[in-house]
Amino acid sequence: MIPEMEQNNKRLIETLIRGRDSTTRLQDLLCRKENLNGSVSVEDLLAEILGSFSSGISMLNSSVSSENHGFLVEKMPEVYSGKKPAVKERRGCYKRRRTIDTSVITSATIEDGFAWRKYGQKEILNSKSPRCYFRCTHKYVHGCKAQKQVQKLEDGSNMYHITYLGKHTCPSITHHEVVLNFQDFKNTYHVSNSPSTITNAHIDPSVKQEVDSKGQSTDVSDIISSANDENTSPPLRWDEILGSCHEGASYMRFDHEDSCASTSSHGYMYMDYLNNDDLLSDGIGLLDQNVFLD
DNA sequence: ACTATTTGACCACC
DNA sequence: GGTGGTCAAATAGT
């Protein structure tokens, strides 16, 4: 990797870590107020944010530390080709991977911005929660070998233990993906005092794809745009939101306005993951994670 | 019709 | 032989 790029990535990681730590402190403060008036759990929202930070940091860390520039190149053991058995009788005849690039994180959400397809679920000995197995949606299209395993923690924290195996090699995923996701997140973020319920929303994949293709990057500390409604607070800076406690902010909302295309959308990103205790047993794959286009 | 998920079976590894 | 990772037929969803 180019030293300057690596330096920027390290700075970004530090920024993400700082944001995560600030959110943790905010979580500690807000949790004492015990959900005074909300049907929406502030704790859940904060846990979601923390999960996003953790995932991003983890992915960036693995990317920075890789000699192969992140997701682009990966060495896989010869024994695991990923090819289907030639004949039906050979079903299940494969070699286990033993030396593979893995990273492990604990996150409040299974969402990480990549497109996954669930291919298996297994009850694990001495574990109440099953382990779910995911592969990259683009496995057969682009030969992407990325996989992940997800298992819910048993400590009642609604956290997930996520193991990533291999790296994304599919063309739609680039090293900058995480940064751009983060930027998209940042550019469309504002805080409102209005009461509301959490619903689910997804950014239009085509819009996202277009943003990705621009490959542009801006300073994380840029002023956050504000697509206001009548109850919206004054525009806040990203570092103001996550670097300090914003008193009175009762929920967080995303508005998506695409400056490149003539489309816009708004809503609450990924917010309905956390309140669903049955995600794992019912199939995490039910979630719409197909963010990228083939 | 096509794609994604579920789930029982198969098989490598310990 | 037990456990965990993967396959693939059946099923569900769009």
mmCIF file of C-alpha atoms (C1' of nucleotides) in Angstrom:
data_model
loop_
_atom_site.group_PDB
_atom_site.id
_atom_site.type_symbol
_atom_site.label_atom_id
_atom_site.label_comp_id
_atom_site.label_asym_id
_atom_site.label_seq_id
_atom_site.Cartn_x
_atom_site.Cartn_y
_atom_site.Cartn_z
ATOM 1 C CA MET A 1 0.000 0.000 0.000
ATOM 2 C CA ILE A 2 1.141 3.546 -0.632
ATOM 3 C CA PRO A 3 2.530 4.984 2.619
ATOM 4 C CA GLU A 4 0.384 8.096 2.394
ATOM 5 C CA MET A 5 -2.741 6.023 1.889
ATOM 6 C CA GLU A 6 -1.790 3.817 4.778
ATOM 7 C CA GLN A 7 -1.268 6.879 6.926
ATOM 8 C CA ASN A 8 -4.704 8.183 6.018
ATOM 9 C CA ASN A 9 -6.258 4.854 6.829
ATOM 10 C CA LYS A 10 -4.591 4.784 10.193
ATOM 11 C CA ARG A 11 -5.866 8.258 10.914
ATOM 12 C CA LEU A 12 -9.341 7.141 9.906
ATOM 13 C CA ILE A 13 -9.105 4.173 12.221
ATOM 14 C CA GLU A 14 -8.083 6.455 15.043
ATOM 15 C CA THR A 15 -11.046 8.698 14.273
ATOM 16 C CA LEU A 16 -13.407 5.741 14.271
ATOM 17 C CA ILE A 17 -11.983 4.485 17.537
ATOM 18 C CA ARG A 18 -12.407 7.909 19.076
ATOM 19 C CA GLY A 19 -15.981 8.051 17.867
ATOM 20 C CA ARG A 20 -16.699 4.617 19.226
ATOM 21 C CA ASP A 21 -15.275 5.508 22.600
ATOM 22 C CA SER A 22 -17.301 8.691 22.718
ATOM 23 C CA THR A 23 -20.429 6.764 21.844
ATOM 24 C CA THR A 24 -19.646 4.339 24.643
ATOM 25 C CA ARG A 25 -19.488 7.198 27.084
ATOM 26 C CA LEU A 26 -22.733 8.581 25.710
ATOM 27 C CA GLN A 27 -24.273 5.162 26.098
ATOM 28 C CA ASP A 28 -23.245 5.040 29.730
ATOM 29 C CA LEU A 29 -24.847 8.400 30.364
ATOM 30 C CA LEU A 30 -28.071 7.714 28.548
ATOM 31 C CA CYS A 31 -28.541 4.257 29.938
ATOM 32 C CA ARG A 32 -28.869 5.721 33.401
ATOM 33 C CA LYS A 33 -31.952 7.582 32.227
ATOM 34 C CA GLU A 34 -33.640 4.258 31.591
ATOM 35 C CA ASN A 35 -35.648 4.918 28.497
ATOM 36 C CA LEU A 36 -37.873 7.465 30.114
ATOM 37 C CA ASN A 37 -40.450 8.037 27.434
ATOM 38 C CA GLY A 38 -39.548 6.033 24.441
ATOM 39 C CA SER A 39 -40.876 3.038 22.713
ATOM 40 C CA VAL A 40 -37.561 3.199 20.935
ATOM 41 C CA SER A 41 -34.604 2.113 22.972
ATOM 42 C CA VAL A 42 -31.828 4.635 22.985
ATOM 43 C CA GLU A 43 -29.557 1.847 24.141
ATOM 44 C CA ASP A 44 -30.361 -0.127 21.045
ATOM 45 C CA LEU A 45 -29.609 2.793 18.809
ATOM 46 C CA LEU A 46 -26.318 3.390 20.520
ATOM 47 C CA ALA A 47 -25.467 -0.264 20.364
ATOM 48 C CA GLU A 48 -26.143 -0.089 16.643
ATOM 49 C CA ILE A 49 -23.780 2.818 16.247
ATOM 50 C CA LEU A 50 -21.140 1.057 18.274
ATOM 51 C CA GLY A 51 -21.539 -2.007 16.156
ATOM 52 C CA SER A 52 -21.040 -0.006 13.003
ATOM 53 C CA PHE A 53 -17.892 1.551 14.363
ATOM 54 C CA SER A 54 -16.539 -1.773 15.513
ATOM 55 C CA SER A 55 -17.158 -3.411 12.169
ATOM 56 C CA GLY A 56 -15.586 -0.539 10.283
ATOM 57 C CA ILE A 57 -12.550 -0.460 12.504
ATOM 58 C CA SER A 58 -12.095 -4.157 12.254
ATOM 59 C CA MET A 59 -12.326 -4.153 8.471
ATOM 60 C CA LEU A 60 -10.012 -1.211 8.122
ATOM 61 C CA ASN A 61 -7.541 -2.775 10.492
ATOM 62 C CA SER A 62 -7.401 -5.953 8.494
ATOM 63 C CA SER A 63 -7.133 -3.928 5.323
ATOM 64 C CA VAL A 64 -4.301 -1.716 6.534
ATOM 65 C CA SER A 65 -2.331 -4.590 7.909
ATOM 66 C CA SER A 66 -2.591 -6.553 4.722
ATOM 67 C CA GLU A 67 0.319 -6.541 2.355
ATOM 68 C CA ASN A 68 -2.078 -7.140 -0.457
ATOM 69 C CA HIS A 69 -3.989 -3.964 -0.165
ATOM 70 C CA GLY A 70 -7.013 -5.166 1.609
ATOM 71 C CA PHE A 71 -9.641 -6.985 -0.313
ATOM 72 C CA LEU A 72 -7.879 -7.288 -3.590
ATOM 73 C CA VAL A 73 -5.704 -10.343 -3.260
ATOM 74 C CA GLU A 74 -5.956 -13.337 -1.076
ATOM 75 C CA LYS A 75 -4.046 -16.514 -0.723
ATOM 76 C CA MET A 76 -6.194 -19.488 -0.038
ATOM 77 C CA PRO A 77 -5.115 -22.993 0.725
ATOM 78 C CA GLU A 78 -5.149 -25.145 -2.340
ATOM 79 C CA VAL A 79 -7.229 -27.688 -0.568
ATOM 80 C CA TYR A 80 -10.262 -25.453 -0.541
ATOM 81 C CA SER A 81 -11.200 -24.615 -4.055
ATOM 82 C CA GLY A 82 -14.797 -23.666 -3.394
ATOM 83 C CA LYS A 83 -15.844 -25.698 -6.396
ATOM 84 C CA LYS A 84 -18.803 -27.935 -6.244
ATOM 85 C CA PRO A 85 -18.211 -31.661 -6.255
ATOM 86 C CA ALA A 86 -18.176 -33.082 -9.743
ATOM 87 C CA VAL A 87 -20.615 -35.829 -8.939
ATOM 88 C CA LYS A 88 -23.433 -36.031 -6.480
ATOM 89 C CA GLU A 89 -21.836 -38.925 -4.638
ATOM 90 C CA ARG A 90 -19.015 -36.593 -3.657
ATOM 91 C CA ARG A 91 -21.377 -34.285 -1.788
ATOM 92 C CA GLY A 92 -19.738 -32.897 1.291
ATOM 93 C CA CYS A 93 -16.336 -34.141 0.210
ATOM 94 C CA TYR A 94 -14.122 -31.179 0.905
ATOM 95 C CA LYS A 95 -11.147 -30.184 2.927
ATOM 96 C CA ARG A 96 -11.474 -27.939 5.930
ATOM 97 C CA ARG A 97 -9.560 -24.735 5.908
ATOM 98 C CA ARG A 98 -6.967 -24.575 8.573
ATOM 99 C CA THR A 99 -4.793 -21.648 7.656
ATOM 100 C CA ILE A 100 -7.010 -18.883 6.434
ATOM 101 C CA ASP A 101 -7.066 -15.169 6.981
ATOM 102 C CA THR A 102 -9.537 -14.648 9.789
ATOM 103 C CA SER A 103 -10.632 -11.772 11.956
ATOM 104 C CA VAL A 104 -13.043 -11.812 14.837
ATOM 105 C CA ILE A 105 -15.215 -9.019 16.108
ATOM 106 C CA THR A 106 -18.029 -8.585 18.566
ATOM 107 C CA SER A 107 -20.759 -6.397 17.226
ATOM 108 C CA ALA A 108 -24.276 -5.324 18.072
ATOM 109 C CA THR A 109 -25.278 -5.889 14.491
ATOM 110 C CA ILE A 110 -24.499 -8.408 11.822
ATOM 111 C CA GLU A 111 -24.684 -5.710 9.180
ATOM 112 C CA ASP A 112 -21.322 -4.717 7.762
ATOM 113 C CA GLY A 113 -22.147 -3.291 4.369
ATOM 114 C CA PHE A 114 -21.312 -6.399 2.402
ATOM 115 C CA ALA A 115 -23.700 -8.669 0.616
ATOM 116 C CA TRP A 116 -23.898 -12.087 2.249
ATOM 117 C CA ARG A 117 -25.847 -15.215 1.579
ATOM 118 C CA LYS A 118 -26.583 -17.632 4.350
ATOM 119 C CA TYR A 119 -25.650 -21.189 3.456
ATOM 120 C CA GLY A 120 -25.900 -23.006 6.725
ATOM 121 C CA GLN A 121 -26.801 -22.991 10.372
ATOM 122 C CA LYS A 122 -25.507 -25.295 13.043
ATOM 123 C CA GLU A 123 -26.286 -25.954 16.656
ATOM 124 C CA ILE A 124 -23.045 -25.654 18.576
ATOM 125 C CA LEU A 125 -22.227 -27.769 21.573
ATOM 126 C CA ASN A 126 -22.671 -25.976 24.913
ATOM 127 C CA SER A 127 -24.098 -22.994 23.143
ATOM 128 C CA LYS A 128 -27.709 -21.878 23.230
ATOM 129 C CA SER A 129 -27.497 -19.929 20.017
ATOM 130 C CA PRO A 130 -26.871 -21.568 16.685
ATOM 131 C CA ARG A 131 -23.973 -20.526 14.516
ATOM 132 C CA CYS A 132 -24.908 -19.159 11.127
ATOM 133 C CA TYR A 133 -22.695 -19.472 8.084
ATOM 134 C CA PHE A 134 -22.564 -16.857 5.360
ATOM 135 C CA ARG A 135 -20.673 -16.589 2.110
ATOM 136 C CA CYS A 136 -20.294 -13.626 -0.181
ATOM 137 C CA THR A 137 -23.250 -13.226 -2.528
ATOM 138 C CA HIS A 138 -20.738 -12.882 -5.376
ATOM 139 C CA LYS A 139 -19.012 -16.186 -4.671
ATOM 140 C CA TYR A 140 -19.951 -17.776 -7.954
ATOM 141 C CA VAL A 141 -20.211 -14.609 -10.021
ATOM 142 C CA HIS A 142 -16.825 -13.149 -9.139
ATOM 143 C CA GLY A 143 -15.228 -15.999 -7.271
ATOM 144 C CA CYS A 144 -15.229 -14.030 -4.056
ATOM 145 C CA LYS A 145 -14.196 -16.301 -1.222
ATOM 146 C CA ALA A 146 -15.193 -14.148 1.727
ATOM 147 C CA GLN A 147 -17.176 -15.902 4.415
ATOM 148 C CA LYS A 148 -18.371 -15.082 7.857
ATOM 149 C CA GLN A 149 -19.784 -16.929 10.814
ATOM 150 C CA VAL A 150 -22.222 -15.283 13.161
ATOM 151 C CA GLN A 151 -23.195 -16.408 16.597
ATOM 152 C CA LYS A 152 -25.198 -14.515 19.141
ATOM 153 C CA LEU A 153 -23.542 -14.025 22.501
ATOM 154 C CA GLU A 154 -25.241 -15.639 25.438
ATOM 155 C CA ASP A 155 -24.702 -12.852 27.914
ATOM 156 C CA GLY A 156 -27.992 -11.206 27.061
ATOM 157 C CA SER A 157 -26.308 -8.215 25.513
ATOM 158 C CA ASN A 158 -27.775 -8.687 22.037
ATOM 159 C CA MET A 159 -24.268 -8.734 20.692
ATOM 160 C CA TYR A 160 -22.968 -11.016 17.997
ATOM 161 C CA HIS A 161 -19.690 -12.778 17.699
ATOM 162 C CA ILE A 162 -18.675 -12.485 14.058
ATOM 163 C CA THR A 163 -15.792 -14.331 12.481
ATOM 164 C CA TYR A 164 -14.670 -13.233 9.041
ATOM 165 C CA LEU A 165 -12.843 -15.797 6.926
ATOM 166 C CA GLY A 166 -11.028 -14.633 3.856
ATOM 167 C CA LYS A 167 -11.403 -11.305 2.173
ATOM 168 C CA HIS A 168 -13.671 -9.943 -0.475
ATOM 169 C CA THR A 169 -12.251 -10.197 -3.953
ATOM 170 C CA CYS A 170 -15.384 -9.307 -5.852
ATOM 171 C CA PRO A 171 -15.036 -6.199 -8.074
ATOM 172 C CA SER A 172 -17.954 -4.365 -6.496
ATOM 173 C CA ILE A 173 -16.127 -4.303 -3.213
ATOM 174 C CA THR A 174 -13.140 -2.044 -2.977
ATOM 175 C CA HIS A 175 -10.800 -1.024 -0.267
ATOM 176 C CA HIS A 176 -12.611 2.284 -0.058
ATOM 177 C CA GLU A 177 -15.975 0.711 0.458
ATOM 178 C CA VAL A 178 -15.917 1.036 4.196
ATOM 179 C CA VAL A 179 -14.740 4.609 4.006
ATOM 180 C CA LEU A 180 -17.457 5.465 1.535
ATOM 181 C CA ASN A 181 -20.068 3.774 3.639
ATOM 182 C CA PHE A 182 -18.886 5.802 6.530
ATOM 183 C CA GLN A 183 -18.951 8.944 4.445
ATOM 184 C CA ASP A 184 -22.428 8.208 3.221
ATOM 185 C CA PHE A 185 -23.450 7.648 6.805
ATOM 186 C CA LYS A 186 -21.860 10.908 7.825
ATOM 187 C CA ASN A 187 -23.150 12.994 4.966
ATOM 188 C CA THR A 188 -26.725 12.064 5.620
ATOM 189 C CA TYR A 189 -26.849 12.203 9.350
ATOM 190 C CA HIS A 190 -28.703 14.591 11.514
ATOM 191 C CA VAL A 191 -30.238 14.577 14.935
ATOM 192 C CA SER A 192 -33.776 15.450 15.746
ATOM 193 C CA ASN A 193 -35.696 15.942 18.936
ATOM 194 C CA SER A 194 -38.889 14.625 17.453
ATOM 195 C CA PRO A 195 -40.375 11.478 18.884
ATOM 196 C CA SER A 196 -40.695 8.707 16.425
ATOM 197 C CA THR A 197 -40.691 5.006 15.974
ATOM 198 C CA ILE A 198 -37.975 3.137 14.285
ATOM 199 C CA THR A 199 -38.675 1.732 10.905
ATOM 200 C CA ASN A 200 -36.485 0.117 8.368
ATOM 201 C CA ALA A 201 -35.047 1.762 5.306
ATOM 202 C CA HIS A 202 -32.455 0.892 2.773
ATOM 203 C CA ILE A 203 -30.381 3.074 0.586
ATOM 204 C CA ASP A 204 -31.123 2.547 -3.054
ATOM 205 C CA PRO A 205 -28.388 0.194 -4.264
ATOM 206 C CA SER A 206 -28.042 2.034 -7.528
ATOM 207 C CA VAL A 207 -27.487 5.269 -5.690
ATOM 208 C CA LYS A 208 -24.931 3.617 -3.504
ATOM 209 C CA GLN A 209 -23.206 2.153 -6.492
ATOM 210 C CA GLU A 210 -22.975 5.543 -8.090
ATOM 211 C CA VAL A 211 -21.498 7.069 -4.978
ATOM 212 C CA ASP A 212 -18.964 4.274 -4.899
ATOM 213 C CA SER A 213 -17.975 4.812 -8.475
ATOM 214 C CA LYS A 214 -17.105 8.388 -7.793
ATOM 215 C CA GLY A 215 -14.411 7.246 -5.434
ATOM 216 C CA GLN A 216 -14.316 10.613 -3.814
ATOM 217 C CA SER A 217 -13.333 11.290 -0.278
ATOM 218 C CA THR A 218 -13.926 14.211 1.990
ATOM 219 C CA ASP A 219 -12.787 15.158 5.433
ATOM 220 C CA VAL A 220 -14.631 13.311 8.148
ATOM 221 C CA SER A 221 -15.065 16.505 10.051
ATOM 222 C CA ASP A 222 -16.989 18.198 7.260
ATOM 223 C CA ILE A 223 -20.165 19.928 8.131
ATOM 224 C CA ILE A 224 -23.022 17.500 8.133
ATOM 225 C CA SER A 225 -25.735 18.329 5.704
ATOM 226 C CA SER A 226 -29.149 18.709 7.113
ATOM 227 C CA ALA A 227 -32.257 17.677 5.263
ATOM 228 C CA ASN A 228 -34.564 19.234 7.748
ATOM 229 C CA ASP A 229 -38.141 18.830 8.635
ATOM 230 C CA GLU A 230 -39.989 21.244 10.807
ATOM 231 C CA ASN A 231 -38.663 19.777 14.041
ATOM 232 C CA THR A 232 -35.070 19.377 13.076
ATOM 233 C CA SER A 233 -32.313 20.680 15.258
ATOM 234 C CA PRO A 234 -29.683 22.974 13.820
ATOM 235 C CA PRO A 235 -27.076 21.218 11.724
ATOM 236 C CA LEU A 236 -24.514 19.425 13.775
ATOM 237 C CA ARG A 237 -21.006 18.462 13.005
ATOM 238 C CA TRP A 238 -20.132 14.815 12.932
ATOM 239 C CA ASP A 239 -17.611 15.232 15.718
ATOM 240 C CA GLU A 240 -20.191 17.119 17.729
ATOM 241 C CA ILE A 241 -22.631 14.272 17.513
ATOM 242 C CA LEU A 242 -20.261 11.501 18.427
ATOM 243 C CA GLY A 243 -17.540 13.391 20.219
ATOM 244 C CA SER A 244 -19.758 14.812 22.875
ATOM 245 C CA CYS A 245 -23.157 14.244 24.367
ATOM 246 C CA HIS A 246 -25.925 16.037 22.551
ATOM 247 C CA GLU A 247 -28.440 16.675 25.274
ATOM 248 C CA GLY A 248 -32.010 16.262 24.187
ATOM 249 C CA ALA A 249 -31.379 14.150 21.168
ATOM 250 C CA SER A 250 -34.010 11.485 21.500
ATOM 251 C CA TYR A 251 -33.369 9.546 18.365
ATOM 252 C CA MET A 252 -31.162 9.524 15.361
ATOM 253 C CA ARG A 253 -32.313 9.598 11.833
ATOM 254 C CA PHE A 254 -30.790 9.315 8.419
ATOM 255 C CA ASP A 255 -31.823 11.218 5.379
ATOM 256 C CA HIS A 256 -30.275 10.177 2.160
ATOM 257 C CA GLU A 257 -29.872 12.808 -0.499
ATOM 258 C CA ASP A 258 -27.829 11.892 -3.452
ATOM 259 C CA SER A 259 -25.997 14.778 -4.968
ATOM 260 C CA CYS A 260 -25.033 12.866 -8.079
ATOM 261 C CA ALA A 261 -28.348 11.396 -9.061
ATOM 262 C CA SER A 262 -31.718 12.998 -8.884
ATOM 263 C CA THR A 263 -32.874 10.609 -6.252
ATOM 264 C CA SER A 264 -33.327 10.971 -2.566
ATOM 265 C CA SER A 265 -34.569 8.861 0.242
ATOM 266 C CA HIS A 266 -34.827 9.032 3.951
ATOM 267 C CA GLY A 267 -35.536 6.829 6.883
ATOM 268 C CA TYR A 268 -33.731 4.885 9.541
ATOM 269 C CA MET A 269 -30.929 2.684 8.458
ATOM 270 C CA TYR A 270 -30.657 -0.847 9.781
ATOM 271 C CA MET A 271 -32.368 0.108 12.980
ATOM 272 C CA ASP A 272 -34.669 -2.846 13.250
ATOM 273 C CA TYR A 273 -31.947 -5.408 13.669
ATOM 274 C CA LEU A 274 -31.368 -4.979 17.308
ATOM 275 C CA ASN A 275 -34.778 -5.596 18.739
ATOM 276 C CA ASN A 276 -35.182 -8.913 17.054
ATOM 277 C CA ASP A 277 -34.022 -11.627 19.380
ATOM 278 C CA ASP A 278 -35.034 -14.294 16.956
ATOM 279 C CA LEU A 279 -32.843 -13.194 14.113
ATOM 280 C CA LEU A 280 -30.392 -16.004 14.460
ATOM 281 C CA SER A 281 -32.813 -18.809 14.983
ATOM 282 C CA ASP A 282 -35.178 -17.554 12.344
ATOM 283 C CA GLY A 283 -32.480 -16.867 9.842
ATOM 284 C CA ILE A 284 -30.371 -13.792 9.693
ATOM 285 C CA GLY A 285 -30.321 -14.125 5.956
ATOM 286 C CA LEU A 286 -33.867 -12.849 5.868
ATOM 287 C CA LEU A 287 -32.458 -9.403 6.311
ATOM 288 C CA ASP A 288 -32.000 -7.442 3.175
ATOM 289 C CA GLN A 289 -28.280 -7.260 2.874
ATOM 290 C CA ASN A 290 -28.088 -7.247 -0.872
ATOM 291 C CA VAL A 291 -26.628 -3.828 -1.054
ATOM 292 C CA PHE A 292 -24.497 -4.248 -4.110
ATOM 293 C CA LEU A 293 -25.398 -4.877 -7.671
ATOM 294 C CA ASP A 294 -23.811 -7.528 -9.767
ATOM 295 C "C1'" DA B 1 -39.589 -18.449 -13.009
ATOM 296 C "C1'" DC B 2 -36.017 -17.104 -10.432
ATOM 297 C "C1'" DT B 3 -33.574 -16.305 -6.162
ATOM 298 C "C1'" DA B 4 -32.805 -16.871 -1.282
ATOM 299 C "C1'" DT B 5 -33.271 -19.563 2.926
ATOM 300 C "C1'" DT B 6 -33.877 -23.725 5.654
ATOM 301 C "C1'" DT B 7 -32.395 -27.951 7.202
ATOM 302 C "C1'" DG B 8 -30.964 -32.752 7.185
ATOM 303 C "C1'" DA B 9 -27.119 -35.259 5.540
ATOM 304 C "C1'" DC B 10 -22.406 -35.842 4.506
ATOM 305 C "C1'" DC B 11 -17.591 -35.708 5.615
ATOM 306 C "C1'" DA B 12 -12.983 -33.894 7.563
ATOM 307 C "C1'" DC B 13 -10.735 -33.170 11.648
ATOM 308 C "C1'" DC B 14 -9.686 -34.018 16.430
ATOM 309 C "C1'" DG C 1 -17.187 -41.309 17.621
ATOM 310 C "C1'" DG C 2 -18.187 -36.405 18.400
ATOM 311 C "C1'" DT C 3 -18.161 -31.948 16.563
ATOM 312 C "C1'" DG C 4 -18.270 -28.452 13.261
ATOM 313 C "C1'" DG C 5 -18.260 -26.848 8.264
ATOM 314 C "C1'" DT C 6 -20.420 -27.470 3.949
ATOM 315 C "C1'" DC C 7 -23.575 -29.250 0.491
ATOM 316 C "C1'" DA C 8 -27.802 -29.488 -1.815
ATOM 317 C "C1'" DA C 9 -32.786 -30.737 -2.012
ATOM 318 C "C1'" DA C 10 -36.859 -28.809 -0.377
ATOM 319 C "C1'" DT C 11 -39.227 -24.862 0.659
ATOM 320 C "C1'" DA C 12 -40.363 -19.969 0.819
ATOM 321 C "C1'" DG C 13 -40.355 -15.461 -1.057
ATOM 322 C "C1'" DT C 14 -40.604 -12.066 -4.815
#
